[in-house]
PDB file of C-alpha atoms in Angstrom:
ATOM      1  CA  UNK H   1      -0.013   0.020  -0.002  1.00 57.00           C
ATOM      2  CA  UNK H   2       2.920   2.362   0.633  1.00 61.00           C
ATOM      3  CA  UNK H   3       4.041   1.978  -2.977  1.00 57.00           C
ATOM      4  CA  UNK H   4       0.504   2.548  -4.286  1.00 61.00           C
ATOM      5  CA  UNK H   5       0.333   5.736  -2.161  1.00 68.00           C
ATOM      6  CA  UNK H   6       3.690   6.735  -3.641  1.00 63.00           C
ATOM      7  CA  UNK H   7       2.215   6.091  -7.109  1.00 60.00           C
ATOM      8  CA  UNK H   8      -0.619   8.579  -6.349  1.00 65.00           C
ATOM      9  CA  UNK H   9       1.597  11.173  -4.724  1.00 71.00           C
ATOM     10  CA  UNK H  10       4.167  11.037  -7.549  1.00 67.00           C
ATOM     11  CA  UNK H  11       1.554  11.642 -10.202  1.00 64.00           C
ATOM     12  CA  UNK H  12       0.130  14.579  -8.213  1.00 69.00           C
ATOM     13  CA  UNK H  13       3.697  15.962  -7.906  1.00 72.00           C
ATOM     14  CA  UNK H  14       4.255  15.583 -11.655  1.00 67.00           C
ATOM     15  CA  UNK H  15       1.110  17.615 -12.353  1.00 67.00           C
ATOM     16  CA  UNK H  16       2.153  20.271  -9.876  1.00 74.00           C
ATOM     17  CA  UNK H  17       5.602  20.542 -11.517  1.00 73.00           C
ATOM     18  CA  UNK H  18       4.093  20.848 -15.008  1.00 68.00           C
ATOM     19  CA  UNK H  19       1.649  23.557 -13.904  1.00 70.00           C
ATOM     20  CA  UNK H  20       4.276  25.522 -11.986  1.00 75.00           C
ATOM     21  CA  UNK H  21       6.719  25.269 -14.912  1.00 72.00           C
ATOM     22  CA  UNK H  22       4.208  26.554 -17.401  1.00 66.00           C
ATOM     23  CA  UNK H  23       3.356  29.417 -15.084  1.00 69.00           C
ATOM     24  CA  UNK H  24       7.001  30.407 -14.497  1.00 73.00           C
ATOM     25  CA  UNK H  25       7.687  30.391 -18.250  1.00 64.00           C
ATOM     26  CA  UNK H  26       4.498  32.337 -18.930  1.00 65.00           C
ATOM     27  CA  UNK H  27       3.157  29.622 -21.228  1.00 62.00           C
ATOM     28  CA  UNK H  28      -0.010  29.357 -19.147  1.00 61.00           C
ATOM     29  CA  UNK H  29      -1.008  32.943 -19.917  1.00 63.00           C
ATOM     30  CA  UNK H  30      -0.584  32.392 -23.624  1.00 61.00           C
ATOM     31  CA  UNK H  31      -2.506  29.135 -23.665  1.00 62.00           C
ATOM     32  CA  UNK H  32      -5.274  30.393 -21.379  1.00 65.00           C
ATOM     33  CA  UNK H  33      -5.668  33.439 -23.558  1.00 56.00           C
ATOM     34  CA  UNK H  34      -6.150  31.123 -26.539  1.00 59.00           C
ATOM     35  CA  UNK H  35      -8.744  29.007 -24.822  1.00 63.00           C
ATOM     36  CA  UNK H  36      -6.815  26.141 -23.202  1.00 69.00           C
ATOM     37  CA  UNK H  37      -7.630  25.303 -19.605  1.00 73.00           C
ATOM     38  CA  UNK H  38      -4.293  24.001 -18.221  1.00 72.00           C
ATOM     39  CA  UNK H  39      -5.787  22.826 -14.945  1.00 74.00           C
ATOM     40  CA  UNK H  40      -8.439  20.736 -16.700  1.00 77.00           C
ATOM     41  CA  UNK H  41      -5.787  19.331 -19.022  1.00 79.00           C
ATOM     42  CA  UNK H  42      -3.556  18.476 -16.065  1.00 76.00           C
ATOM     43  CA  UNK H  43      -6.440  16.649 -14.369  1.00 77.00           C
ATOM     44  CA  UNK H  44      -7.254  14.789 -17.590  1.00 80.00           C
ATOM     45  CA  UNK H  45      -3.596  13.804 -18.068  1.00 79.00           C
ATOM     46  CA  UNK H  46      -3.425  12.579 -14.461  1.00 76.00           C
ATOM     47  CA  UNK H  47      -6.508  10.455 -14.840  1.00 78.00           C
ATOM     48  CA  UNK H  48      -5.303   8.937 -18.138  1.00 79.00           C
ATOM     49  CA  UNK H  49      -1.692   8.483 -17.082  1.00 77.00           C
ATOM     50  CA  UNK H  50      -2.312   7.196 -13.597  1.00 73.00           C
ATOM     51  CA  UNK H  51      -5.646   5.464 -14.206  1.00 78.00           C
ATOM     52  CA  UNK H  52      -4.498   3.352 -17.096  1.00 77.00           C
ATOM     53  CA  UNK H  53      -1.314   2.224 -15.347  1.00 78.00           C
ATOM     54  CA  UNK H  54      -3.130   1.446 -12.101  1.00 79.00           C
ATOM     55  CA  UNK H  55      -5.884  -0.562 -13.823  1.00 82.00           C
ATOM     56  CA  UNK H  56      -3.228  -2.469 -15.695  1.00 82.00           C
ATOM     57  CA  UNK H  57      -1.483  -3.297 -12.432  1.00 82.00           C
ATOM     58  CA  UNK H  58      -4.703  -4.531 -10.799  1.00 83.00           C
ATOM     59  CA  UNK H  59      -5.477  -6.734 -13.791  1.00 84.00           C
ATOM     60  CA  UNK H  60      -1.952  -8.088 -14.100  1.00 85.00           C
ATOM     61  CA  UNK H  61      -2.627 -11.424 -12.330  1.00 88.00           C
ATOM     62  CA  UNK H  62      -5.865 -12.411 -14.082  1.00 88.00           C
ATOM     63  CA  UNK H  63      -4.434 -11.281 -17.461  1.00 87.00           C
ATOM     64  CA  UNK H  64      -1.299 -13.390 -16.871  1.00 85.00           C
ATOM     65  CA  UNK H  65      -3.352 -16.460 -16.099  1.00 87.00           C
ATOM     66  CA  UNK H  66      -5.562 -15.923 -19.151  1.00 88.00           C
ATOM     67  CA  UNK H  67      -2.866 -15.113 -21.703  1.00 85.00           C
ATOM     68  CA  UNK H  68      -0.463 -17.897 -20.730  1.00 85.00           C
ATOM     69  CA  UNK H  69      -2.966 -20.664 -20.001  1.00 87.00           C
ATOM     70  CA  UNK H  70      -1.414 -20.809 -16.504  1.00 89.00           C
ATOM     71  CA  UNK H  71      -2.327 -23.755 -14.226  1.00 91.00           C
ATOM     72  CA  UNK H  72      -2.249 -22.695 -10.574  1.00 93.00           C
ATOM     73  CA  UNK H  73      -0.846 -25.337  -8.249  1.00 92.00           C
ATOM     74  CA  UNK H  74      -3.396 -25.502  -5.451  1.00 89.00           C
ATOM     75  CA  UNK H  75      -2.565 -29.058  -4.570  1.00 89.00           C
ATOM     76  CA  UNK H  76       0.727 -30.479  -6.034  1.00 90.00           C
ATOM     77  CA  UNK H  77       0.027 -33.417  -8.303  1.00 90.00           C
ATOM     78  CA  UNK H  78       3.583 -34.757  -8.325  1.00 89.00           C
ATOM     79  CA  UNK H  79       7.031 -34.413  -6.715  1.00 90.00           C
ATOM     80  CA  UNK H  80       8.107 -31.650  -9.160  1.00 90.00           C
ATOM     81  CA  UNK H  81       5.116 -29.441  -8.381  1.00 90.00           C
ATOM     82  CA  UNK H  82       5.558 -30.007  -4.654  1.00 94.00           C
ATOM     83  CA  UNK H  83       9.207 -28.952  -4.967  1.00 94.00           C
ATOM     84  CA  UNK H  84       8.341 -25.841  -6.934  1.00 94.00           C
ATOM     85  CA  UNK H  85       5.765 -24.762  -4.324  1.00 95.00           C
ATOM     86  CA  UNK H  86       8.116 -25.475  -1.436  1.00 95.00           C
ATOM     87  CA  UNK H  87      10.914 -23.508  -3.126  1.00 95.00           C
ATOM     88  CA  UNK H  88       8.673 -20.522  -3.631  1.00 95.00           C
ATOM     89  CA  UNK H  89       7.521 -20.737  -0.002  1.00 96.00           C
ATOM     90  CA  UNK H  90      11.041 -20.919   1.338  1.00 95.00           C
ATOM     91  CA  UNK H  91      12.188 -17.941  -0.650  1.00 96.00           C
ATOM     92  CA  UNK H  92       9.027 -15.943   0.184  1.00 95.00           C
ATOM     93  CA  UNK H  93       9.599 -16.582   3.946  1.00 95.00           C
ATOM     94  CA  UNK H  94      13.207 -15.532   3.601  1.00 94.00           C
ATOM     95  CA  UNK H  95      12.317 -12.367   1.660  1.00 94.00           C
ATOM     96  CA  UNK H  96       9.599 -11.425   4.153  1.00 94.00           C
ATOM     97  CA  UNK H  97       6.653 -11.500   1.794  1.00 93.00           C
ATOM     98  CA  UNK H  98       3.380 -13.367   1.726  1.00 93.00           C
ATOM     99  CA  UNK H  99       3.219 -16.731  -0.083  1.00 95.00           C
ATOM    100  CA  UNK H 100       2.559 -16.002  -3.776  1.00 94.00           C
ATOM    101  CA  UNK H 101       0.354 -18.124  -5.959  1.00 94.00           C
ATOM    102  CA  UNK H 102       2.412 -20.595  -7.915  1.00 95.00           C
ATOM    103  CA  UNK H 103       1.679 -21.725 -11.449  1.00 93.00           C
ATOM    104  CA  UNK H 104       3.055 -23.624 -14.461  1.00 93.00           C
ATOM    105  CA  UNK H 105       2.372 -22.879 -18.105  1.00 91.00           C
ATOM    106  CA  UNK H 106       3.323 -24.606 -21.373  1.00 90.00           C
ATOM    107  CA  UNK H 107       6.012 -22.829 -23.301  1.00 86.00           C
ATOM    108  CA  UNK H 108       9.686 -22.250 -24.017  1.00 86.00           C
ATOM    109  CA  UNK H 109      12.129 -21.554 -21.157  1.00 86.00           C
ATOM    110  CA  UNK H 110      10.879 -18.545 -19.185  1.00 88.00           C
ATOM    111  CA  UNK H 111       9.335 -17.414 -15.880  1.00 90.00           C
ATOM    112  CA  UNK H 112       7.686 -14.327 -14.515  1.00 91.00           C
ATOM    113  CA  UNK H 113       6.227 -12.686 -11.413  1.00 91.00           C
ATOM    114  CA  UNK H 114       3.255 -10.366 -11.315  1.00 90.00           C
ATOM    115  CA  UNK H 115       0.583  -8.944  -9.068  1.00 88.00           C
ATOM    116  CA  UNK H 116      -0.386  -5.601  -7.538  1.00 85.00           C
ATOM    117  CA  UNK H 117       0.564  -6.493  -3.946  1.00 87.00           C
ATOM    118  CA  UNK H 118       3.750  -8.017  -2.468  1.00 87.00           C
ATOM    119  CA  UNK H 119       1.782 -10.344  -0.223  1.00 89.00           C
ATOM    120  CA  UNK H 120      -0.643 -11.517  -2.927  1.00 90.00           C
ATOM    121  CA  UNK H 121       1.579 -11.945  -5.992  1.00 93.00           C
ATOM    122  CA  UNK H 122       2.067 -14.718  -8.541  1.00 94.00           C
ATOM    123  CA  UNK H 123       5.133 -16.707  -9.583  1.00 94.00           C
ATOM    124  CA  UNK H 124       4.961 -18.802 -12.732  1.00 93.00           C
ATOM    125  CA  UNK H 125       7.460 -21.003 -14.506  1.00 93.00           C
ATOM    126  CA  UNK H 126       7.223 -22.623 -17.933  1.00 91.00           C
ATOM    127  CA  UNK H 127       7.478 -26.309 -18.733  1.00 90.00           C
ATOM    128  CA  UNK H 128      10.427 -25.468 -21.034  1.00 90.00           C
ATOM    129  CA  UNK H 129      12.309 -24.020 -18.030  1.00 89.00           C
ATOM    130  CA  UNK H 130      11.726 -27.130 -15.996  1.00 90.00           C
ATOM    131  CA  UNK H 131      12.784 -29.450 -18.794  1.00 89.00           C
ATOM    132  CA  UNK H 132      15.936 -27.613 -19.821  1.00 87.00           C
ATOM    133  CA  UNK H 133      17.491 -26.609 -16.481  1.00 90.00           C
ATOM    134  CA  UNK H 134      18.865 -28.356 -13.464  1.00 91.00           C
ATOM    135  CA  UNK H 135      16.917 -28.008 -10.232  1.00 92.00           C
ATOM    136  CA  UNK H 136      19.520 -25.644  -8.832  1.00 93.00           C
ATOM    137  CA  UNK H 137      19.214 -23.401 -11.894  1.00 93.00           C
ATOM    138  CA  UNK H 138      15.390 -23.441 -11.724  1.00 94.00           C
ATOM    139  CA  UNK H 139      15.713 -22.596  -8.036  1.00 95.00           C
ATOM    140  CA  UNK H 140      17.836 -19.539  -8.959  1.00 95.00           C
ATOM    141  CA  UNK H 141      15.252 -18.428 -11.520  1.00 94.00           C
ATOM    142  CA  UNK H 142      12.503 -18.738  -8.917  1.00 95.00           C
ATOM    143  CA  UNK H 143      14.652 -16.679  -6.530  1.00 96.00           C
ATOM    144  CA  UNK H 144      14.937 -14.044  -9.197  1.00 95.00           C
ATOM    145  CA  UNK H 145      11.169 -13.815  -9.499  1.00 95.00           C
ATOM    146  CA  UNK H 146      10.619 -13.717  -5.740  1.00 96.00           C
ATOM    147  CA  UNK H 147      13.190 -10.935  -5.572  1.00 95.00           C
ATOM    148  CA  UNK H 148      11.132  -8.945  -8.093  1.00 93.00           C
ATOM    149  CA  UNK H 149       8.151  -9.244  -5.744  1.00 94.00           C
ATOM    150  CA  UNK H 150      10.157  -8.418  -2.634  1.00 93.00           C
ATOM    151  CA  UNK H 151      11.606  -5.351  -4.354  1.00 91.00           C
ATOM    152  CA  UNK H 152       8.116  -4.148  -5.272  1.00 87.00           C
ATOM    153  CA  UNK H 153       9.058  -4.073  -8.964  1.00 87.00           C
ATOM    154  CA  UNK H 154       5.486  -4.468 -10.222  1.00 85.00           C
ATOM    155  CA  UNK H 155       4.330  -1.261  -8.480  1.00 82.00           C
ATOM    156  CA  UNK H 156       7.585   0.536  -9.221  1.00 84.00           C
ATOM    157  CA  UNK H 157       7.290  -0.089 -12.929  1.00 85.00           C
ATOM    158  CA  UNK H 158       3.644   0.929 -12.861  1.00 83.00           C
ATOM    159  CA  UNK H 159       4.708   4.127 -11.102  1.00 81.00           C
ATOM    160  CA  UNK H 160       7.293   4.930 -13.758  1.00 85.00           C
ATOM    161  CA  UNK H 161       4.921   4.056 -16.605  1.00 85.00           C
ATOM    162  CA  UNK H 162       2.168   6.189 -15.061  1.00 83.00           C
ATOM    163  CA  UNK H 163       4.464   9.208 -14.755  1.00 82.00           C
ATOM    164  CA  UNK H 164       5.623   8.785 -18.353  1.00 87.00           C
ATOM    165  CA  UNK H 165       2.033   8.446 -19.566  1.00 86.00           C
ATOM    166  CA  UNK H 166       1.064  11.655 -17.744  1.00 84.00           C
ATOM    167  CA  UNK H 167       3.885  13.604 -19.314  1.00 85.00           C
ATOM    168  CA  UNK H 168       3.091  12.276 -22.776  1.00 89.00           C
ATOM    169  CA  UNK H 169      -0.627  13.131 -22.569  1.00 87.00           C
ATOM    170  CA  UNK H 170      -0.008  16.615 -21.148  1.00 86.00           C
ATOM    171  CA  UNK H 171       2.905  17.732 -23.242  1.00 88.00           C
ATOM    172  CA  UNK H 172       1.577  16.392 -26.573  1.00 89.00           C
ATOM    173  CA  UNK H 173      -1.617  18.409 -26.151  1.00 85.00           C
ATOM    174  CA  UNK H 174       0.127  21.596 -25.005  1.00 84.00           C
ATOM    175  CA  UNK H 175       2.474  21.452 -27.938  1.00 87.00           C
ATOM    176  CA  UNK H 176      -0.423  20.704 -30.303  1.00 86.00           C
ATOM    177  CA  UNK H 177      -2.278  23.728 -28.989  1.00 83.00           C
ATOM    178  CA  UNK H 178       0.743  26.017 -29.380  1.00 82.00           C
ATOM    179  CA  UNK H 179       1.360  24.902 -32.943  1.00 85.00           C
ATOM    180  CA  UNK H 180      -2.323  25.250 -33.813  1.00 82.00           C
ATOM    181  CA  UNK H 181      -2.455  28.743 -32.316  1.00 78.00           C
ATOM    182  CA  UNK H 182       0.609  29.766 -34.332  1.00 80.00           C
ATOM    183  CA  UNK H 183      -0.885  28.422 -37.564  1.00 79.00           C
ATOM    184  CA  UNK H 184      -4.195  30.117 -36.972  1.00 72.00           C
ATOM    185  CA  UNK H 185      -2.905  33.489 -35.756  1.00 70.00           C
ATOM    186  CA  UNK H 186      -4.912  36.356 -37.232  1.00 61.00           C
ATOM    187  CA  UNK H 187      -7.914  34.086 -37.797  1.00 62.00           C
ATOM    188  CA  UNK H 188     -10.871  36.019 -36.362  1.00 56.00           C
ATOM    189  CA  UNK H 189     -13.244  33.046 -36.710  1.00 56.00           C
ATOM    190  CA  UNK H 190     -11.464  30.661 -34.413  1.00 57.00           C
ATOM    191  CA  UNK H 191     -13.965  28.207 -32.898  1.00 56.00           C
ATOM    192  CA  UNK H 192     -11.587  25.936 -31.068  1.00 59.00           C
ATOM    193  CA  UNK H 193      -8.557  23.816 -31.939  1.00 68.00           C
ATOM    194  CA  UNK H 194      -8.143  23.066 -35.628  1.00 72.00           C
ATOM    195  CA  UNK H 195      -6.401  20.443 -37.747  1.00 81.00           C
ATOM    196  CA  UNK H 196      -2.992  21.708 -36.618  1.00 81.00           C
ATOM    197  CA  UNK H 197      -3.808  20.707 -33.010  1.00 80.00           C
ATOM    198  CA  UNK H 198      -5.085  17.285 -34.059  1.00 85.00           C
ATOM    199  CA  UNK H 199      -2.135  16.386 -36.256  1.00 89.00           C
ATOM    200  CA  UNK H 200       0.553  17.858 -33.947  1.00 89.00           C
ATOM    201  CA  UNK H 201      -0.808  16.246 -30.788  1.00 87.00           C
ATOM    202  CA  UNK H 202      -1.016  12.836 -32.465  1.00 90.00           C
ATOM    203  CA  UNK H 203       2.531  13.139 -33.827  1.00 93.00           C
ATOM    204  CA  UNK H 204       3.930  14.398 -30.531  1.00 92.00           C
ATOM    205  CA  UNK H 205       2.118  11.600 -28.611  1.00 90.00           C
ATOM    206  CA  UNK H 206       3.891   9.066 -30.824  1.00 92.00           C
ATOM    207  CA  UNK H 207       7.298  10.769 -30.498  1.00 93.00           C
ATOM    208  CA  UNK H 208       7.041  11.322 -26.762  1.00 92.00           C
ATOM    209  CA  UNK H 209       5.650   7.819 -26.326  1.00 90.00           C
ATOM    210  CA  UNK H 210       8.843   6.388 -27.891  1.00 90.00           C
ATOM    211  CA  UNK H 211      10.991   8.520 -25.590  1.00 91.00           C
ATOM    212  CA  UNK H 212       8.947   7.370 -22.618  1.00 89.00           C
ATOM    213  CA  UNK H 213       9.374   3.734 -23.684  1.00 89.00           C
ATOM    214  CA  UNK H 214      13.151   4.167 -23.712  1.00 89.00           C
ATOM    215  CA  UNK H 215      13.091   5.542 -20.129  1.00 90.00           C
ATOM    216  CA  UNK H 216      10.792   2.795 -18.875  1.00 89.00           C
ATOM    217  CA  UNK H 217      12.975   0.178 -20.498  1.00 89.00           C
ATOM    218  CA  UNK H 218      16.107   1.620 -18.845  1.00 90.00           C
ATOM    219  CA  UNK H 219      14.504   1.384 -15.415  1.00 91.00           C
ATOM    220  CA  UNK H 220      13.386  -2.162 -16.186  1.00 88.00           C
ATOM    221  CA  UNK H 221      16.969  -3.185 -17.009  1.00 89.00           C
ATOM    222  CA  UNK H 222      18.173  -1.802 -13.705  1.00 91.00           C
ATOM    223  CA  UNK H 223      15.485  -3.838 -11.894  1.00 92.00           C
ATOM    224  CA  UNK H 224      16.810  -6.996 -13.558  1.00 93.00           C
ATOM    225  CA  UNK H 225      20.282  -6.443 -12.099  1.00 94.00           C
ATOM    226  CA  UNK H 226      18.689  -6.015  -8.648  1.00 94.00           C
ATOM    227  CA  UNK H 227      16.581  -9.170  -9.050  1.00 94.00           C
ATOM    228  CA  UNK H 228      19.666 -11.206 -10.080  1.00 94.00           C
ATOM    229  CA  UNK H 229      21.452  -9.980  -6.975  1.00 95.00           C
ATOM    230  CA  UNK H 230      18.345 -10.717  -4.936  1.00 94.00           C
ATOM    231  CA  UNK H 231      18.272 -14.308  -6.199  1.00 94.00           C
ATOM    232  CA  UNK H 232      21.964 -14.752  -5.241  1.00 94.00           C
ATOM    233  CA  UNK H 233      21.183 -13.417  -1.753  1.00 95.00           C
ATOM    234  CA  UNK H 234      18.201 -15.706  -1.299  1.00 95.00           C
ATOM    235  CA  UNK H 235      20.288 -18.738  -2.306  1.00 93.00           C
ATOM    236  CA  UNK H 236      23.264 -17.639  -0.258  1.00 92.00           C
ATOM    237  CA  UNK H 237      25.584 -17.771  -3.261  1.00 92.00           C
ATOM    238  CA  UNK H 238      25.692 -16.364  -6.800  1.00 93.00           C
ATOM    239  CA  UNK H 239      26.904 -19.291  -8.909  1.00 92.00           C
ATOM    240  CA  UNK H 240      23.477 -20.890  -9.441  1.00 92.00           C
ATOM    241  CA  UNK H 241      22.099 -17.610 -10.883  1.00 93.00           C
ATOM    242  CA  UNK H 242      25.153 -17.257 -13.038  1.00 92.00           C
ATOM    243  CA  UNK H 243      24.695 -20.823 -14.283  1.00 90.00           C
ATOM    244  CA  UNK H 244      20.994 -20.216 -14.981  1.00 91.00           C
ATOM    245  CA  UNK H 245      21.751 -17.056 -16.984  1.00 90.00           C
ATOM    246  CA  UNK H 246      24.485 -18.835 -18.932  1.00 88.00           C
ATOM    247  CA  UNK H 247      22.111 -21.609 -19.782  1.00 86.00           C
ATOM    248  CA  UNK H 248      19.371 -19.183 -20.807  1.00 83.00           C
ATOM    249  CA  UNK H 249      21.923 -17.539 -23.092  1.00 78.00           C
ATOM    250  CA  UNK H 250      22.146 -20.760 -25.050  1.00 70.00           C
ATOM    251  CA  UNK H 251      18.392 -21.317 -25.113  1.00 56.00           C
ATOM    252  CA  UNK H 252      15.550 -19.586 -26.973  1.00 51.00           C
ATOM    253  CA  UNK H 253      13.640 -17.721 -24.213  1.00 52.00           C
ATOM    254  CA  UNK H 254       9.855 -18.028 -24.592  1.00 57.00           C
ATOM    255  CA  UNK H 255       7.894 -14.915 -25.561  1.00 56.00           C
ATOM    256  CA  UNK H 256       5.860 -13.463 -22.759  1.00 57.00           C
ATOM    257  CA  UNK H 257       2.694 -11.376 -23.088  1.00 57.00           C
ATOM    258  CA  UNK H 258       3.489  -7.624 -23.337  1.00 56.00           C
ATOM    259  CA  UNK H 259       2.509  -6.869 -19.758  1.00 56.00           C
ATOM    260  CA  UNK H 260       4.792  -9.607 -18.387  1.00 56.00           C
ATOM    261  CA  UNK H 261       7.918  -8.858 -20.387  1.00 57.00           C
ATOM    262  CA  UNK H 262       9.437  -6.450 -17.883  1.00 57.00           C
ATOM    263  CA  UNK H 263       9.382  -9.061 -15.155  1.00 58.00           C
ATOM    264  CA  UNK H 264      10.331 -12.192 -17.019  1.00 64.00           C
ATOM    265  CA  UNK H 265      13.727 -13.979 -17.093  1.00 62.00           C
ATOM    266  CA  UNK H 266      14.350 -13.642 -20.783  1.00 57.00           C
ATOM    267  CA  UNK H 267      17.688 -12.743 -22.238  1.00 50.00           C
ATOM    268  CA  UNK H 268      16.920  -9.987 -24.716  1.00 48.00           C
ATOM    269  CA  UNK H 269      19.495  -7.963 -26.590  1.00 43.00           C
ATOM    270  CA  UNK H 270      20.660  -4.817 -24.823  1.00 45.00           C
ATOM    271  CA  UNK H 271      18.958  -2.252 -27.069  1.00 72.00           C
ATOM    272  CA  UNK H 272      17.202   1.031 -26.161  1.00 74.00           C
ATOM    273  CA  UNK H 273      13.791  -0.648 -25.935  1.00 75.00           C
ATOM    274  CA  UNK H 274      14.981  -3.900 -24.360  1.00 81.00           C
ATOM    275  CA  UNK H 275      13.494  -4.575 -20.943  1.00 80.00           C
ATOM    276  CA  UNK H 276      16.362  -6.908 -19.993  1.00 80.00           C
ATOM    277  CA  UNK H 277      20.121  -6.288 -20.163  1.00 84.00           C
ATOM    278  CA  UNK H 278      22.246  -8.635 -22.252  1.00 85.00           C
ATOM    279  CA  UNK H 279      22.992 -11.972 -20.523  1.00 87.00           C
ATOM    280  CA  UNK H 280      26.725 -11.172 -20.581  1.00 87.00           C
ATOM    281  CA  UNK H 281      26.209  -7.936 -18.639  1.00 88.00           C
ATOM    282  CA  UNK H 282      24.029  -9.651 -16.071  1.00 90.00           C
ATOM    283  CA  UNK H 283      26.619 -12.373 -15.484  1.00 90.00           C
ATOM    284  CA  UNK H 284      29.384  -9.825 -15.200  1.00 90.00           C
ATOM    285  CA  UNK H 285      27.376  -7.862 -12.623  1.00 91.00           C
ATOM    286  CA  UNK H 286      26.856 -10.987 -10.562  1.00 91.00           C
ATOM    287  CA  UNK H 287      30.513 -11.934 -10.765  1.00 90.00           C
ATOM    288  CA  UNK H 288      31.429  -8.450  -9.511  1.00 89.00           C
ATOM    289  CA  UNK H 289      29.315  -8.872  -6.262  1.00 84.00           C
TER     290      UNK H 289
END
């Protein structure tokens, strides 16, 4: 709940900063004179930016179950399932969080954690992961996912995404209104924003959206390093996590649904939009611990 409160307060702070900045620069007087209500726009941006991210967070668990065909282990049917549940329980106790739901889904090697609350999260592993890794390596991967939960990464990434969404919605419309006002200066029959506003705001929303995605991806990559270190701490040694990453580097990680990608264990290439650092960088960071 503390992180959700932080999510709300941060978005309010973002709006306050935007309004104060436009006032200091005198932009608010120009826009208000041309018919734009900055306070109403700020409130709209807050609702869209924060609301969408928050709803996505709340729906993360049911969406994960639906999109992956996840089977929740309520009662272990065999020794492997019993071992997975017990491993998650042991790590959860050590990390000081509530016991997550545990599930298995059919797919290539991968795993993920999701959920809006640290004490009511979900940890899922794929059949490909179980079939292609040793138990110690699977244990390290599970530790990585439990570390994501303990670190509050689901809420943190929602917070960052919400802030970025708010900036994108607000700035794209302000820029659109400025451009439209410039194009229509001297027009005595203005009846509201014209085509310049529509085109500019759409273009700026796309451009700013790409920039926001780069920022969100960068934060996601930093969270992966922390989760790797968290897995090493939970296991009491780093070699199993190093081995798991090395093995994943030689496998084809399974694709995750879009909402789960930032918290999976995949080994994506270290590009601007990659949510995971390269495997080599993650191993080097662990070795440096």
